[in-house]
Amino acid sequence: MSDLTIQQLAEAYQDYFSVEHSISINVQPVDGPLPDQQALLSAIPAPFMLATDVNSLNNSALRSLNRLGELADELANYLQQQARKIDLLLHYVLRQQDDASSRFSTLSFGGSGCSYIASAPLQPLQVVEVKLFLDNNEGAVFCYGQVLSCQPHAGGYLVQLVFSRIREEDRELLVRASLHQQSRLLKQKAELRQQASADNQH
């Protein structure tokens, strides 16, 4: 994925579902062309690699325990408590990677990209370094993106980014996180409807 056109970026942006939700991101413009996959792997800070590894290890360990049945319940609870401690520690370490000078909040995000309000304009196709910090200690992602569009908006600039250079496991993490968030939103809406219905019956 190098030397993409705006049309190709627009198509890539539609590849995956995105959800309207605010998460913390860092965005830094990068001089020059889009780095290749090897350059991405070399640039990813160690805490981001660790976060992805821990996340996948936790998931595979819990899947293995589920196959053991009832006897595994106590062990699963213990492992979940240990995983929670590691998550909290990782969350602290990852927050050291969060640069306040380049911090923004997304309007939406998904496996393909994100949108946010920037304080300064960016040129379409501009390469940027992106750090995404997911909610609820669900992980963090380091990748390279490209600007799909940049429009004046509410005292700033509405920017759409496409994740042009990203590890596949990190893309999967973003896909899962966006789907989880969507299911949370749908659950909240259903609960609000039930509450409104109950209130109307009184």
mmCIF file of C-alpha atoms in Angstrom:
data_model
loop_
_atom_site.group_PDB
_atom_site.id
_atom_site.type_symbol
_atom_site.label_atom_id
_atom_site.label_comp_id
_atom_site.label_asym_id
_atom_site.label_seq_id
_atom_site.Cartn_x
_atom_site.Cartn_y
_atom_site.Cartn_z
ATOM 1 C CA MET A 1 0.000 0.000 0.000
ATOM 2 C CA SER A 2 2.163 2.852 -1.219
ATOM 3 C CA ASP A 3 1.523 5.893 -3.416
ATOM 4 C CA LEU A 4 -2.227 5.478 -3.014
ATOM 5 C CA THR A 5 -4.671 7.812 -4.709
ATOM 6 C CA ILE A 6 -7.471 9.575 -2.838
ATOM 7 C CA GLN A 7 -9.930 7.216 -4.564
ATOM 8 C CA GLN A 8 -8.042 4.144 -3.289
ATOM 9 C CA LEU A 9 -7.888 5.621 0.218
ATOM 10 C CA ALA A 10 -11.635 6.331 0.114
ATOM 11 C CA GLU A 11 -12.290 2.702 -0.853
ATOM 12 C CA ALA A 12 -9.947 1.440 1.892
ATOM 13 C CA TYR A 13 -11.777 3.621 4.445
ATOM 14 C CA GLN A 14 -14.993 1.702 3.648
ATOM 15 C CA ASP A 15 -13.405 -1.748 4.081
ATOM 16 C CA TYR A 16 -14.358 -2.100 7.754
ATOM 17 C CA PHE A 17 -17.179 -1.041 10.042
ATOM 18 C CA SER A 18 -16.578 2.095 12.135
ATOM 19 C CA VAL A 19 -18.388 3.286 15.254
ATOM 20 C CA GLU A 20 -19.010 6.813 16.489
ATOM 21 C CA HIS A 21 -17.041 6.867 19.723
ATOM 22 C CA SER A 22 -14.354 8.964 21.377
ATOM 23 C CA ILE A 23 -10.993 7.375 22.174
ATOM 24 C CA SER A 24 -7.689 9.118 22.806
ATOM 25 C CA ILE A 25 -5.228 9.228 19.894
ATOM 26 C CA ASN A 26 -1.872 10.840 19.108
ATOM 27 C CA VAL A 27 -1.311 12.039 15.537
ATOM 28 C CA GLN A 28 2.087 13.247 14.282
ATOM 29 C CA PRO A 29 2.810 14.194 10.646
ATOM 30 C CA VAL A 30 5.642 12.179 9.067
ATOM 31 C CA ASP A 31 7.961 13.587 6.395
ATOM 32 C CA GLY A 32 8.362 11.545 3.236
ATOM 33 C CA PRO A 33 6.517 8.569 1.758
ATOM 34 C CA LEU A 34 4.538 5.908 3.609
ATOM 35 C CA PRO A 35 6.999 3.654 5.522
ATOM 36 C CA ASP A 36 7.029 -0.008 4.499
ATOM 37 C CA GLN A 37 5.957 -2.891 6.762
ATOM 38 C CA GLN A 38 9.501 -3.500 8.044
ATOM 39 C CA ALA A 39 9.872 0.171 8.976
ATOM 40 C CA LEU A 40 6.555 -0.036 10.840
ATOM 41 C CA LEU A 41 7.698 -3.070 12.842
ATOM 42 C CA SER A 42 10.953 -1.307 13.713
ATOM 43 C CA ALA A 43 9.116 1.850 14.804
ATOM 44 C CA ILE A 44 6.462 0.269 17.068
ATOM 45 C CA PRO A 45 7.345 1.097 20.703
ATOM 46 C CA ALA A 46 7.819 -1.994 22.913
ATOM 47 C CA PRO A 47 4.756 -1.297 25.142
ATOM 48 C CA PHE A 48 2.463 -1.468 22.082
ATOM 49 C CA MET A 49 3.922 -4.845 21.033
ATOM 50 C CA LEU A 50 3.570 -6.082 24.615
ATOM 51 C CA ALA A 51 -0.056 -4.909 24.857
ATOM 52 C CA THR A 52 -1.046 -6.864 21.731
ATOM 53 C CA ASP A 53 0.805 -9.997 22.894
ATOM 54 C CA VAL A 54 -0.767 -9.903 26.371
ATOM 55 C CA ASN A 55 -4.228 -9.376 24.897
ATOM 56 C CA SER A 56 -3.963 -12.397 22.590
ATOM 57 C CA LEU A 57 -2.405 -14.582 25.342
ATOM 58 C CA ASN A 58 -5.250 -13.733 27.732
ATOM 59 C CA ASN A 59 -7.860 -14.583 25.105
ATOM 60 C CA SER A 60 -6.270 -17.910 24.141
ATOM 61 C CA ALA A 61 -5.776 -18.936 27.810
ATOM 62 C CA LEU A 62 -9.434 -18.250 28.628
ATOM 63 C CA ARG A 63 -10.588 -20.140 25.509
ATOM 64 C CA SER A 64 -8.521 -23.160 26.617
ATOM 65 C CA LEU A 65 -10.054 -23.029 30.109
ATOM 66 C CA ASN A 66 -13.575 -22.867 28.701
ATOM 67 C CA ARG A 67 -13.011 -26.315 27.200
ATOM 68 C CA LEU A 68 -12.259 -27.755 30.668
ATOM 69 C CA GLY A 69 -15.784 -27.141 31.982
ATOM 70 C CA GLU A 70 -16.859 -26.411 35.565
ATOM 71 C CA LEU A 71 -13.574 -27.426 37.208
ATOM 72 C CA ALA A 72 -11.890 -24.539 35.427
ATOM 73 C CA ASP A 73 -14.162 -21.820 36.874
ATOM 74 C CA GLU A 74 -12.011 -21.024 39.908
ATOM 75 C CA LEU A 75 -8.830 -21.153 37.858
ATOM 76 C CA ALA A 76 -10.413 -18.892 35.243
ATOM 77 C CA ASN A 77 -11.393 -16.378 37.943
ATOM 78 C CA TYR A 78 -7.859 -16.419 39.323
ATOM 79 C CA LEU A 79 -6.328 -15.938 35.871
ATOM 80 C CA GLN A 80 -8.753 -13.106 35.109
ATOM 81 C CA GLN A 81 -7.668 -11.350 38.313
ATOM 82 C CA GLN A 82 -4.010 -11.752 37.333
ATOM 83 C CA ALA A 83 -4.777 -10.534 33.811
ATOM 84 C CA ARG A 84 -6.538 -7.508 35.314
ATOM 85 C CA LYS A 85 -3.402 -6.633 37.321
ATOM 86 C CA ILE A 86 -1.242 -6.931 34.203
ATOM 87 C CA ASP A 87 -3.749 -4.814 32.245
ATOM 88 C CA LEU A 88 -3.582 -2.045 34.852
ATOM 89 C CA LEU A 89 0.211 -2.084 34.761
ATOM 90 C CA LEU A 90 0.226 -2.054 30.951
ATOM 91 C CA HIS A 91 -2.304 0.792 30.953
ATOM 92 C CA TYR A 92 0.088 2.834 33.098
ATOM 93 C CA VAL A 93 3.077 2.022 30.847
ATOM 94 C CA LEU A 94 1.103 2.825 27.683
ATOM 95 C CA ARG A 95 -0.021 6.163 29.096
ATOM 96 C CA GLN A 96 3.654 7.161 29.234
ATOM 97 C CA GLN A 97 3.522 6.907 25.418
ATOM 98 C CA ASP A 98 0.614 9.389 25.262
ATOM 99 C CA ASP A 99 1.978 12.772 24.127
ATOM 100 C CA ALA A 100 -0.308 15.610 25.272
ATOM 101 C CA SER A 101 1.014 17.921 22.541
ATOM 102 C CA SER A 102 -0.326 15.640 19.775
ATOM 103 C CA ARG A 103 -3.385 14.258 21.599
ATOM 104 C CA PHE A 104 -6.836 14.302 20.009
ATOM 105 C CA SER A 105 -10.133 12.456 20.519
ATOM 106 C CA THR A 106 -11.769 10.460 17.760
ATOM 107 C CA LEU A 107 -15.277 11.135 16.501
ATOM 108 C CA SER A 108 -15.315 7.618 15.057
ATOM 109 C CA PHE A 109 -12.920 4.694 14.619
ATOM 110 C CA GLY A 110 -12.783 1.199 13.154
ATOM 111 C CA GLY A 111 -10.499 -1.272 11.424
ATOM 112 C CA SER A 112 -9.917 1.003 8.418
ATOM 113 C CA GLY A 113 -9.310 4.375 10.018
ATOM 114 C CA CYS A 114 -10.666 7.133 12.219
ATOM 115 C CA SER A 115 -11.972 10.685 12.165
ATOM 116 C CA TYR A 116 -11.131 13.494 14.583
ATOM 117 C CA ILE A 117 -11.029 17.284 14.923
ATOM 118 C CA ALA A 118 -7.490 18.612 14.366
ATOM 119 C CA SER A 119 -6.212 22.011 15.463
ATOM 120 C CA ALA A 120 -4.272 22.585 12.215
ATOM 121 C CA PRO A 121 -4.995 21.536 8.614
ATOM 122 C CA LEU A 122 -3.354 18.490 7.029
ATOM 123 C CA GLN A 123 -2.912 17.882 3.314
ATOM 124 C CA PRO A 124 -4.723 14.926 1.706
ATOM 125 C CA LEU A 125 -2.368 11.903 1.389
ATOM 126 C CA GLN A 126 -0.139 13.312 4.183
ATOM 127 C CA VAL A 127 1.479 10.416 6.075
ATOM 128 C CA VAL A 128 0.979 10.462 9.853
ATOM 129 C CA GLU A 129 2.114 8.368 12.802
ATOM 130 C CA VAL A 130 -0.924 7.282 14.825
ATOM 131 C CA LYS A 131 -1.194 5.942 18.375
ATOM 132 C CA LEU A 132 -4.645 4.762 19.481
ATOM 133 C CA PHE A 133 -5.448 4.134 23.149
ATOM 134 C CA LEU A 134 -8.537 1.941 23.500
ATOM 135 C CA ASP A 135 -11.062 2.159 26.350
ATOM 136 C CA ASN A 136 -11.258 -0.249 29.297
ATOM 137 C CA ASN A 137 -7.634 -1.392 28.965
ATOM 138 C CA GLU A 138 -8.540 -3.146 25.696
ATOM 139 C CA GLY A 139 -5.124 -2.338 24.269
ATOM 140 C CA ALA A 140 -3.314 0.233 22.174
ATOM 141 C CA VAL A 141 -2.227 0.388 18.547
ATOM 142 C CA PHE A 142 0.678 2.078 16.761
ATOM 143 C CA CYS A 143 0.380 2.441 12.990
ATOM 144 C CA TYR A 144 0.895 4.773 10.044
ATOM 145 C CA GLY A 145 -2.049 6.470 8.414
ATOM 146 C CA GLN A 146 -2.760 8.797 5.524
ATOM 147 C CA VAL A 147 -5.107 11.756 5.386
ATOM 148 C CA LEU A 148 -8.168 10.995 3.272
ATOM 149 C CA SER A 149 -9.820 14.381 3.803
ATOM 150 C CA CYS A 150 -9.484 17.566 5.854
ATOM 151 C CA GLN A 151 -12.344 20.080 6.063
ATOM 152 C CA PRO A 152 -12.849 23.206 8.236
ATOM 153 C CA HIS A 153 -15.169 22.254 11.092
ATOM 154 C CA ALA A 154 -16.262 23.861 14.384
ATOM 155 C CA GLY A 155 -13.179 25.990 14.957
ATOM 156 C CA GLY A 156 -10.832 23.226 13.802
ATOM 157 C CA TYR A 157 -10.471 20.729 10.965
ATOM 158 C CA LEU A 158 -12.388 17.496 10.507
ATOM 159 C CA VAL A 159 -9.789 14.924 9.448
ATOM 160 C CA GLN A 160 -10.442 11.419 8.123
ATOM 161 C CA LEU A 161 -7.451 9.078 8.405
ATOM 162 C CA VAL A 162 -6.947 5.704 6.725
ATOM 163 C CA PHE A 163 -4.676 3.196 8.499
ATOM 164 C CA SER A 164 -2.437 2.458 5.504
ATOM 165 C CA ARG A 165 0.344 0.599 7.329
ATOM 166 C CA ILE A 166 -0.779 -1.503 10.292
ATOM 167 C CA ARG A 167 -0.110 -4.987 11.692
ATOM 168 C CA GLU A 168 -2.946 -7.390 10.910
ATOM 169 C CA GLU A 169 -3.364 -8.345 14.589
ATOM 170 C CA ASP A 170 -3.691 -4.650 15.456
ATOM 171 C CA ARG A 171 -6.340 -4.170 12.780
ATOM 172 C CA GLU A 172 -8.232 -7.149 14.242
ATOM 173 C CA LEU A 173 -7.969 -5.541 17.690
ATOM 174 C CA LEU A 174 -9.535 -2.322 16.341
ATOM 175 C CA VAL A 175 -12.273 -4.288 14.560
ATOM 176 C CA ARG A 176 -13.132 -6.143 17.799
ATOM 177 C CA ALA A 177 -13.041 -2.934 19.857
ATOM 178 C CA SER A 178 -15.347 -1.084 17.429
ATOM 179 C CA LEU A 179 -17.816 -3.999 17.359
ATOM 180 C CA HIS A 180 -17.770 -4.244 21.181
ATOM 181 C CA GLN A 181 -18.463 -0.533 21.414
ATOM 182 C CA GLN A 182 -21.320 -0.816 18.919
ATOM 183 C CA SER A 183 -22.888 -3.668 20.914
ATOM 184 C CA ARG A 184 -22.548 -1.590 24.113
ATOM 185 C CA LEU A 185 -24.310 1.336 22.403
ATOM 186 C CA LEU A 186 -27.119 -0.915 21.131
ATOM 187 C CA LYS A 187 -27.538 -2.413 24.611
ATOM 188 C CA GLN A 188 -27.737 1.072 26.157
ATOM 189 C CA LYS A 189 -30.360 2.135 23.591
ATOM 190 C CA ALA A 190 -32.415 -1.007 24.284
ATOM 191 C CA GLU A 191 -32.259 -0.353 28.047
ATOM 192 C CA LEU A 192 -33.337 3.268 27.528
ATOM 193 C CA ARG A 193 -36.282 2.130 25.366
ATOM 194 C CA GLN A 194 -37.337 -0.386 28.029
ATOM 195 C CA GLN A 195 -37.060 2.287 30.719
ATOM 196 C CA ALA A 196 -39.122 4.753 28.661
ATOM 197 C CA SER A 197 -41.720 2.058 27.995
ATOM 198 C CA ALA A 198 -41.918 1.210 31.717
ATOM 199 C CA ASP A 199 -42.250 4.905 32.615
ATOM 200 C CA ASN A 200 -45.092 5.331 30.113
ATOM 201 C CA GLN A 201 -47.004 2.436 31.656
ATOM 202 C CA HIS A 202 -47.004 4.032 35.130
#
